[in-house]
mmCIF file of C-alpha atoms in Angstrom:
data_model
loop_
_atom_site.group_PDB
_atom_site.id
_atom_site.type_symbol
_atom_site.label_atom_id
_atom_site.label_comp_id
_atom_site.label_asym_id
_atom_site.label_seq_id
_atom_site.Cartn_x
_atom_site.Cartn_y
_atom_site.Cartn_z
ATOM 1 C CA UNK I 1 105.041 103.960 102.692
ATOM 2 C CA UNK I 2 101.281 105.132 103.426
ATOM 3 C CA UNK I 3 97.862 103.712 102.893
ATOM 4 C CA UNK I 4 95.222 106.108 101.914
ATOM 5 C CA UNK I 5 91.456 105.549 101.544
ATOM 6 C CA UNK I 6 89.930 107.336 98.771
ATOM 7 C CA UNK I 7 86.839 105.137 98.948
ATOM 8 C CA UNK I 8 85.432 103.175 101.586
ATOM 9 C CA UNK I 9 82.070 102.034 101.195
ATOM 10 C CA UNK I 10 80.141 99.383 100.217
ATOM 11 C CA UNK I 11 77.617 98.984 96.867
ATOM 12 C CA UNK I 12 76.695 102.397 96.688
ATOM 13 C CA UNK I 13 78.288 105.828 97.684
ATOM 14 C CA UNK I 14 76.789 107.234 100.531
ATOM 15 C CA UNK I 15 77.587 110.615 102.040
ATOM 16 C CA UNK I 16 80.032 109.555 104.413
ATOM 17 C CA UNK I 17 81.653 107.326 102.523
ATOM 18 C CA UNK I 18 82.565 106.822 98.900
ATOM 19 C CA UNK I 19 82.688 103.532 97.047
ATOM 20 C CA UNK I 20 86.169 101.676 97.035
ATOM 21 C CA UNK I 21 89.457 102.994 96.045
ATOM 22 C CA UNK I 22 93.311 102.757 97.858
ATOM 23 C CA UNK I 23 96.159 104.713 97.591
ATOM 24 C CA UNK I 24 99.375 103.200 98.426
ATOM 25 C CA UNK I 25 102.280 106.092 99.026
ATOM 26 C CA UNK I 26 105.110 104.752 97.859
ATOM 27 C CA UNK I 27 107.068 108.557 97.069
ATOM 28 C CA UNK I 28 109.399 107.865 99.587
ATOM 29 C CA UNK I 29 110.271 104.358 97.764
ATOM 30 C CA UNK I 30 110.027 104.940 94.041
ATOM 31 C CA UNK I 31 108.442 108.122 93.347
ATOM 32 C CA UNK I 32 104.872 107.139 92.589
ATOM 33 C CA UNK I 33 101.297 105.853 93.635
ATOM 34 C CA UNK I 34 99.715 102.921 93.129
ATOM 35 C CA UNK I 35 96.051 102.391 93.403
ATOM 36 C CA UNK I 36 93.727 99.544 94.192
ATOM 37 C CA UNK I 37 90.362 99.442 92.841
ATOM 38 C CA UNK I 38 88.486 102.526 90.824
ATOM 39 C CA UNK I 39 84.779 103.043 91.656
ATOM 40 C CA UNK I 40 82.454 105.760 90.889
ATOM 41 C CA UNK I 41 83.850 108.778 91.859
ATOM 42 C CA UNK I 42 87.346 108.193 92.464
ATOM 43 C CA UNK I 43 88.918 111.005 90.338
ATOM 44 C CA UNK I 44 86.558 113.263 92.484
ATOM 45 C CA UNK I 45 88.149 111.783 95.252
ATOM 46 C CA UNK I 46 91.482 112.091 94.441
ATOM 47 C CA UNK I 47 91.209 115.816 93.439
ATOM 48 C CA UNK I 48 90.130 116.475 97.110
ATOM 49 C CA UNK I 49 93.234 114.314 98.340
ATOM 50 C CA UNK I 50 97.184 114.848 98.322
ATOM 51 C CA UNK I 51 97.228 111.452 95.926
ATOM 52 C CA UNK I 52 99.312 112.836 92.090
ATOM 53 C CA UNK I 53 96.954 110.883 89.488
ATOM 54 C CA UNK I 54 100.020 111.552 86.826
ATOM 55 C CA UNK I 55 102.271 110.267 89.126
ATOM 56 C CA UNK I 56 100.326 106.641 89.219
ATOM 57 C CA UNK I 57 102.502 103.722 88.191
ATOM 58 C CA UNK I 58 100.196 100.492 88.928
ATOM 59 C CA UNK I 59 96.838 100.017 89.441
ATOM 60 C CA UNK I 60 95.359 96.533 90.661
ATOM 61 C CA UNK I 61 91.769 95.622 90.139
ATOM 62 C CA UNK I 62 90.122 92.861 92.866
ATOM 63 C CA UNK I 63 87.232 92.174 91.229
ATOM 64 C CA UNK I 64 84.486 93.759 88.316
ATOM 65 C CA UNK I 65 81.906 94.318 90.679
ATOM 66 C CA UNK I 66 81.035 98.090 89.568
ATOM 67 C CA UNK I 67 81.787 99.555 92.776
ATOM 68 C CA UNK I 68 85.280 98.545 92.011
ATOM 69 C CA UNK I 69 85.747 99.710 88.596
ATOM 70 C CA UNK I 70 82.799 102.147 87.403
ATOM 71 C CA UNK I 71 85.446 105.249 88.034
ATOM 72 C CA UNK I 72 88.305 103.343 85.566
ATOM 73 C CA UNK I 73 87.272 105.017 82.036
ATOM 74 C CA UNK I 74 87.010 108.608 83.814
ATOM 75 C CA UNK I 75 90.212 107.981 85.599
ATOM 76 C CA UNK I 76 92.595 106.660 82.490
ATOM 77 C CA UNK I 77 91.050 109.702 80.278
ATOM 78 C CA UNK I 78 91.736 112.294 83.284
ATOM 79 C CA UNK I 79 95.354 111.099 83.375
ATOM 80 C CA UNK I 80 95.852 111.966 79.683
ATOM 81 C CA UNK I 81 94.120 115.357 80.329
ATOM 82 C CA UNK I 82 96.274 116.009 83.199
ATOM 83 C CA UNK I 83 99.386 115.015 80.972
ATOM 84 C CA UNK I 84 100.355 111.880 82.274
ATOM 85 C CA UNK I 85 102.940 110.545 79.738
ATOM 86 C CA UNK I 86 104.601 107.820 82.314
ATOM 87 C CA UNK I 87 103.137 104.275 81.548
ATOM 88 C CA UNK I 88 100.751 102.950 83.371
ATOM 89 C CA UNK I 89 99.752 99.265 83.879
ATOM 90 C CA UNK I 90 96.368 97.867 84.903
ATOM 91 C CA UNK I 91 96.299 94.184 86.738
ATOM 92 C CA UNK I 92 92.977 92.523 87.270
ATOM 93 C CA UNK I 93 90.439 89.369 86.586
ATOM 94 C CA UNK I 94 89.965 88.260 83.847
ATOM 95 C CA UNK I 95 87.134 90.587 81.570
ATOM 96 C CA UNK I 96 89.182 93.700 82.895
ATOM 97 C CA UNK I 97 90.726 94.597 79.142
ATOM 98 C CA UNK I 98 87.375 94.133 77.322
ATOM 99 C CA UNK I 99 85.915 96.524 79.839
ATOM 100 C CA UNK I 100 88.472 99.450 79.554
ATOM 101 C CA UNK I 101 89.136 98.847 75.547
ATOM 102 C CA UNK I 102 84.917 98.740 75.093
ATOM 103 C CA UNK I 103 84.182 102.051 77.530
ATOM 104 C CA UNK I 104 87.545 104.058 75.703
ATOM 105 C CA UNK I 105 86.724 103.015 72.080
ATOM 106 C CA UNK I 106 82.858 103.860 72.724
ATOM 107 C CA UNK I 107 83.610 106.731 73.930
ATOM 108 C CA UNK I 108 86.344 107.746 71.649
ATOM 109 C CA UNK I 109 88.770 108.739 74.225
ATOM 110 C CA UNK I 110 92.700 108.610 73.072
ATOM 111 C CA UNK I 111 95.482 108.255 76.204
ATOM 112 C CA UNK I 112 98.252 110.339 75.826
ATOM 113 C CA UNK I 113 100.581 107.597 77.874
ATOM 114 C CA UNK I 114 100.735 104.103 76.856
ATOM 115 C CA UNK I 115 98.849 101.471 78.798
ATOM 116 C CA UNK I 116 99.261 97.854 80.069
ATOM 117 C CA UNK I 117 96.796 95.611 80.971
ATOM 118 C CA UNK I 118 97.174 92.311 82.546
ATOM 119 C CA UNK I 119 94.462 90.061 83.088
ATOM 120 C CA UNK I 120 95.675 87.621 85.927
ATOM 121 C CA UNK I 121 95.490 84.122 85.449
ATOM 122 C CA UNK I 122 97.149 82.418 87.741
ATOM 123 C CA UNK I 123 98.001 82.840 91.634
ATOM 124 C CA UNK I 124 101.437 83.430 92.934
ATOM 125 C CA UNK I 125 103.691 85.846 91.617
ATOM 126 C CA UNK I 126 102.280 88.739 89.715
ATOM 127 C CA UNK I 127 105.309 91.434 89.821
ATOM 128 C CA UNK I 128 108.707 91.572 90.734
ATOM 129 C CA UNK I 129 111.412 94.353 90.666
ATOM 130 C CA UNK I 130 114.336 95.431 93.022
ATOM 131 C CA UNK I 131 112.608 96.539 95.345
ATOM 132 C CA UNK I 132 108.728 94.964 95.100
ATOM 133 C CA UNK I 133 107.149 91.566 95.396
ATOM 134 C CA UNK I 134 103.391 91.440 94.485
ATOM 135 C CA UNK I 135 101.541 88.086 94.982
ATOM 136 C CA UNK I 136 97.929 87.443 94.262
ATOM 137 C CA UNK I 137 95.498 84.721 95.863
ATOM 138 C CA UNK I 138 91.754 83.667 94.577
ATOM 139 C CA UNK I 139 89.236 84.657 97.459
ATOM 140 C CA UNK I 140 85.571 83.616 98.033
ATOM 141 C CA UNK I 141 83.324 85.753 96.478
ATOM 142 C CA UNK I 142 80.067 86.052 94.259
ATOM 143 C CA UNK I 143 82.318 86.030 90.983
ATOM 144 C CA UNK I 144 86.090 85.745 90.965
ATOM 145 C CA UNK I 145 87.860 88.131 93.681
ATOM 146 C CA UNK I 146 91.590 88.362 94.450
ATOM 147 C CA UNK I 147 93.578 89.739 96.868
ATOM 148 C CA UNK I 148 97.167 91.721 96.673
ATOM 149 C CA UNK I 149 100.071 91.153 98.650
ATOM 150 C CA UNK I 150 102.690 93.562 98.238
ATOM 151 C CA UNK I 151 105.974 92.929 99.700
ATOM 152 C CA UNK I 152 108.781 95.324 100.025
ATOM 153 C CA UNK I 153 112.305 93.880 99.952
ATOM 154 C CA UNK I 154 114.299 93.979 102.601
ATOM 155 C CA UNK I 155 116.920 96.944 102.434
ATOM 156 C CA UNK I 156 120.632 97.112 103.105
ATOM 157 C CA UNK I 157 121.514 98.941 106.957
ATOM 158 C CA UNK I 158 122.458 102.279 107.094
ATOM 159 C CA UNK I 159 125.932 103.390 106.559
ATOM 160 C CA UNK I 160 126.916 104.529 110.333
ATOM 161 C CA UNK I 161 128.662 107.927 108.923
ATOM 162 C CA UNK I 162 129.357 109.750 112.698
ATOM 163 C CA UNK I 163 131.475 106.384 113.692
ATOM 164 C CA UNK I 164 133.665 107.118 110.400
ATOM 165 C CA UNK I 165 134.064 110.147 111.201
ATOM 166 C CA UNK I 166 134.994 109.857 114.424
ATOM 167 C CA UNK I 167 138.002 107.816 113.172
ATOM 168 C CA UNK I 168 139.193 110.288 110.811
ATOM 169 C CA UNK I 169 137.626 109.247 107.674
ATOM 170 C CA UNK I 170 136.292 111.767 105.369
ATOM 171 C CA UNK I 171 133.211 110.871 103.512
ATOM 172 C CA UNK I 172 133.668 110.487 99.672
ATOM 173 C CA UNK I 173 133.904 107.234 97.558
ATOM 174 C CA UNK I 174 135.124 105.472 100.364
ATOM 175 C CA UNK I 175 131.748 105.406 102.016
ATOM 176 C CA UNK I 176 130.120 103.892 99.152
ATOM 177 C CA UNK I 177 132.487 101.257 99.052
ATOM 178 C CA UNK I 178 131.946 100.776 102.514
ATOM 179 C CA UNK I 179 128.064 100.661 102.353
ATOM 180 C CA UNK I 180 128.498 97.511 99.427
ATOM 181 C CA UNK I 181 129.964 95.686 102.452
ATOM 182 C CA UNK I 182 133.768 95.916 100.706
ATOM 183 C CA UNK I 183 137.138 96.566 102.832
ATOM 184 C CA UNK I 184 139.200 99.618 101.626
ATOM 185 C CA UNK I 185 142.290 100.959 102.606
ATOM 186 C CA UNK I 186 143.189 104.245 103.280
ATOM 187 C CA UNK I 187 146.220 106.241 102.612
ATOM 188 C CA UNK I 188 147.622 105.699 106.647
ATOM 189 C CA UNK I 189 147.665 101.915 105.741
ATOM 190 C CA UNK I 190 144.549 101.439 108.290
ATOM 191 C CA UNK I 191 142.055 98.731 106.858
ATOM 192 C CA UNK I 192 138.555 99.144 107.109
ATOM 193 C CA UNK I 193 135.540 96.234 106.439
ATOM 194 C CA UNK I 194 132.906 97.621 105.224
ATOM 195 C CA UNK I 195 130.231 94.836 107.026
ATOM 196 C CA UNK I 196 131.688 97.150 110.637
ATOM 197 C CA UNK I 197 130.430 99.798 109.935
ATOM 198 C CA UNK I 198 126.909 99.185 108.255
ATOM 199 C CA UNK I 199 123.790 98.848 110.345
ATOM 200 C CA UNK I 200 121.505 95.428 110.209
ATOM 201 C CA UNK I 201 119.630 95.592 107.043
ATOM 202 C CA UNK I 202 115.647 97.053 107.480
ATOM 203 C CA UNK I 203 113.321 95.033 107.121
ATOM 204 C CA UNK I 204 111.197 95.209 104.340
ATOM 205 C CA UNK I 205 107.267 95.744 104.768
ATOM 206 C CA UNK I 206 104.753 93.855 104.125
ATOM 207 C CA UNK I 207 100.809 94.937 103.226
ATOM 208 C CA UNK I 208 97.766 92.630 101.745
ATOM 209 C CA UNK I 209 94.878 94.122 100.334
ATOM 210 C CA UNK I 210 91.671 91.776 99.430
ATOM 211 C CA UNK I 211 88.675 92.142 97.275
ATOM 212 C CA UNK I 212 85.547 91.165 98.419
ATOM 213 C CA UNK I 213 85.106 88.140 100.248
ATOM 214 C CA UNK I 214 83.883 85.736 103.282
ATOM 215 C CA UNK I 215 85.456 84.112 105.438
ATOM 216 C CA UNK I 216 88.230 82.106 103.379
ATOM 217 C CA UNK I 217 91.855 80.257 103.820
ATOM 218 C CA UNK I 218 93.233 81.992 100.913
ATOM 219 C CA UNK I 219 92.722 84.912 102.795
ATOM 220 C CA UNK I 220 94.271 83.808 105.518
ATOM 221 C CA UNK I 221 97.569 82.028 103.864
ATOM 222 C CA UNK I 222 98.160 85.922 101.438
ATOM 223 C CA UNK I 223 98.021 87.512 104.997
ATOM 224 C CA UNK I 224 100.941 85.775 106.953
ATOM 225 C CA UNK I 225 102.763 87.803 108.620
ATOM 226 C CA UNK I 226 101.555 91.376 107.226
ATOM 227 C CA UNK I 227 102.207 94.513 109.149
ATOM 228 C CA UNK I 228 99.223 95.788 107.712
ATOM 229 C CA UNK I 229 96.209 93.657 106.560
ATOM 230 C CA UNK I 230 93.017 95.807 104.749
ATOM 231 C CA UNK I 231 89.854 93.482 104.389
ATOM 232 C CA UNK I 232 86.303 94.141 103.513
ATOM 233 C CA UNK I 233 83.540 94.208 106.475
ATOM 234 C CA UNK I 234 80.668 94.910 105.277
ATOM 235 C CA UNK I 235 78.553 93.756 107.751
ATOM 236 C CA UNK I 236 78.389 93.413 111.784
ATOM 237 C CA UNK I 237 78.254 90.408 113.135
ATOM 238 C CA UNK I 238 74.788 90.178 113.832
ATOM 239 C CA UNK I 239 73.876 90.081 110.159
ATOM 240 C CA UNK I 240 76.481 86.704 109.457
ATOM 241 C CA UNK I 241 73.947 85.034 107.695
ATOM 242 C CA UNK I 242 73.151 88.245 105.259
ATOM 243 C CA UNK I 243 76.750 88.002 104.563
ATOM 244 C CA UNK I 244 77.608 84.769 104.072
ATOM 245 C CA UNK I 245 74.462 85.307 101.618
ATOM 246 C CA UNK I 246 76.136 87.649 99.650
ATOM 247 C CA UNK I 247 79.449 86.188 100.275
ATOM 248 C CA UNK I 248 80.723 89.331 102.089
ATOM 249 C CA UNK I 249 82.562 89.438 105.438
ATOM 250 C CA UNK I 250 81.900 90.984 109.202
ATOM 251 C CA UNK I 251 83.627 92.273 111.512
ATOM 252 C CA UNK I 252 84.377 89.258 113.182
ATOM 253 C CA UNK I 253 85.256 87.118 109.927
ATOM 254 C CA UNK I 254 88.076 89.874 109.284
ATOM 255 C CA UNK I 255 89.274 90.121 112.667
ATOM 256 C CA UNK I 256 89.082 86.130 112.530
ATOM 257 C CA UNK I 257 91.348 86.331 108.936
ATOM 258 C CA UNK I 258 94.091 88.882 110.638
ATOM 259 C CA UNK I 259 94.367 86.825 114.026
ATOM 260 C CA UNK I 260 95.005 83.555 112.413
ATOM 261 C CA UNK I 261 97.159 84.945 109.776
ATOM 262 C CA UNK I 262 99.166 86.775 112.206
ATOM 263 C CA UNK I 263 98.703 89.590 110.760
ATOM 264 C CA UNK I 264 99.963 93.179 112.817
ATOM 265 C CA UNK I 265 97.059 95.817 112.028
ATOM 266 C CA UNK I 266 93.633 95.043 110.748
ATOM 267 C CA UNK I 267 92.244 97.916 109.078
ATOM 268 C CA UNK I 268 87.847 97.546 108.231
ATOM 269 C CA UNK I 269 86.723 99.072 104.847
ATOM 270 C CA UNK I 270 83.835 98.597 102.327
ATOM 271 C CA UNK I 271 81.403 99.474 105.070
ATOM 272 C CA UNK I 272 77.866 99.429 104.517
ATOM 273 C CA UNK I 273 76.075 102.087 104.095
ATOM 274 C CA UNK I 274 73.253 101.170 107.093
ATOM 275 C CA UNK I 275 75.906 101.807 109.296
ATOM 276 C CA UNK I 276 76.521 105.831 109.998
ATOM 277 C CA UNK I 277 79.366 107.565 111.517
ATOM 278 C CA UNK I 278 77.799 106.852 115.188
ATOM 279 C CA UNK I 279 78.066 102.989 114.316
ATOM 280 C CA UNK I 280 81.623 102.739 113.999
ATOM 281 C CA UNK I 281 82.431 102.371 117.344
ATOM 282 C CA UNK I 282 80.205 99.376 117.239
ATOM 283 C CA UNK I 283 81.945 97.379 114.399
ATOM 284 C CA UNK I 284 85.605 98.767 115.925
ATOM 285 C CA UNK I 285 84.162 96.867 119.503
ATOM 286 C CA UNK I 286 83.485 93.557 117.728
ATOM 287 C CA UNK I 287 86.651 93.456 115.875
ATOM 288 C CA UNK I 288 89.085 94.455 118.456
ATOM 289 C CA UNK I 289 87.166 91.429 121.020
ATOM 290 C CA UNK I 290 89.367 89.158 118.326
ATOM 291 C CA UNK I 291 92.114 90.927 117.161
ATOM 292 C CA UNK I 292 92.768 94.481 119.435
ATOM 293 C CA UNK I 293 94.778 95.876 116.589
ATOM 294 C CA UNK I 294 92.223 96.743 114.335
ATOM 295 C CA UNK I 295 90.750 99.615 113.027
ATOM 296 C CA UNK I 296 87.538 101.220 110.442
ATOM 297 C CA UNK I 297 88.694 103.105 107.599
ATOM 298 C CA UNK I 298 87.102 106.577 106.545
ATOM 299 C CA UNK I 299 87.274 108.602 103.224
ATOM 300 C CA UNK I 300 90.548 110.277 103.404
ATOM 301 C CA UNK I 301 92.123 108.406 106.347
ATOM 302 C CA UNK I 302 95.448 107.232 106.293
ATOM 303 C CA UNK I 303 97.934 104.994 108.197
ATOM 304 C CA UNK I 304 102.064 105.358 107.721
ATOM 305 C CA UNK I 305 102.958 101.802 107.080
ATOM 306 C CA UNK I 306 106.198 102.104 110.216
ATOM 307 C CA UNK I 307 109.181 98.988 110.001
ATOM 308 C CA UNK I 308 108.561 96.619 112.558
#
């Protein structure tokens, strides 16, 4: 499981920085990508990346702000080009399906792969499979602004294969029995429970992703606990009141949000652009005076999401 940052500016692109877009590697865990937020330029992006737009299962909208979603029509009609034929839902606010069916029907563009959209209503649960929880909470923003919370399920231990073998026992069916937890017994007449010789299940991991917002307690409450915690900071701390004007977070409010949720690893995006590469170390010193584990995000940066 990896985070990667297609897009992390703020309003407008800049040349350092691209307007917002996330990657979330999930290969290793079901075979796919899924992507938060689509601004301008995201296909771009991609094409300059390692991130398989065919091989996108889920993408979640935070809010309609067009530096969140002014790269969606491009995107869903490049997928089709590129032969995507794997379905592909869409989860976002409310005003998210008039947008896409409007800019695809204007613009006469037919998908190739058939496509879900779910405008979320309420907070809570939003998706659950075998192996995936996703959870939603309103934040505080200029119009309505939610946050992701993606929880994987914790996953059975590993099979310890070398102590089998040590005793004799050959791997075949016997280890998969094993691994369910179940006793077998072999052809000696030796009986074997499964639960002795499987490892303490692995934790699963857990990562929130916001929209836009200040300072707020629904923040804090979707990031309890996450190993990895991505928030907006648009601003340093000496412009709080611009801001809280614009209902936009610093450095400090997102620090604040990961301390009190308890949250692992902060990680800064939707950066301003009045603040060049030179200023980072600036808005990384403010952040890490609250929370030390934090960090700014740049175009085509990436963190492996490890198991506690």
């Amino acid at each position: 499981m990896e985070l990667y940052f297609l897009g992390t500016g703020a309003g407008m692109p800049s040349r350092q920085r691209n307007v917002t877009s996330i990657a979330l590697n999930l290969l290793s865990e079901r075979g796919v990508y899924w992507l938060f937020d689509c601004g301008e330029g995201t296909q771009q992006q991609i094409l300059r990346s390692h991130v398989k737009l065919g091989r996108t299962e889920k993408l979640f909208i935070t809010h309609l702000h067009g530096d969140h979603i002014y790269g969606l029509p491009g995107l869903l009609t490049s997928r089709a080009y590129l032969g995507g034929e794997t379905p592909l839902t869409l989860y976002g606010p409310k005003g998210l399906k008039s947008f896409v069916e409007h800019s695809l029907a204007i613009s006469q563009a037919h998908l190739s792969y058939s496509l879900k959209i779910v405008e979320i209503e309420n907070e809570g649960l939003l998706f659950e499979d075998a192996g995936f929880i996703v959870e939603t909470s309103r934040l505080e923003h200029r119009i309505e602004s939610i946050g992701y919370r993606i929880v994987e399920k914790d996953q059975p231990g590993k099979l310890q294969h070398e102590k089998l073998a040590a005793m004799g026992v050959a791997s075949g069916p016997i280890y998969g029995q094993l691994k369910q937890g179940k006793s077998v017994v072999l052809e000696d007449g030796r009986i074997l429970n499964g639960a002795d010789f499987v490892g303490p299940p692995l934790k699963g991991r857990k990562v929130v992703i916001l929209g836009d917002t200040k300072y707020c307690r629904g923040a804090v409450h979707l990031a309890r606990g996450a190993d990895i915690l991505v928030h907006e900071a648009t601003f340093a701390k000496d412009r709080q009141e611009l801001a809280e004007a614009y209902a936009h977070a610093t450095t400090t409010d997102a620090a604040r949000t990961a301390k009190e949720a308890g949250a692992a690893v902060l990680i800064m995006t939707h950066i301003s652009s009045r603040y060049q590469i030179d200023d980072e170390e600036q808005l990384l010193e403010e952040a890490r005076s609250v929370h030390l584990q934090s960090y700014v995000a740049k175009d085509f940066w990436s963190m492996e999401i490890e198991r506690a």
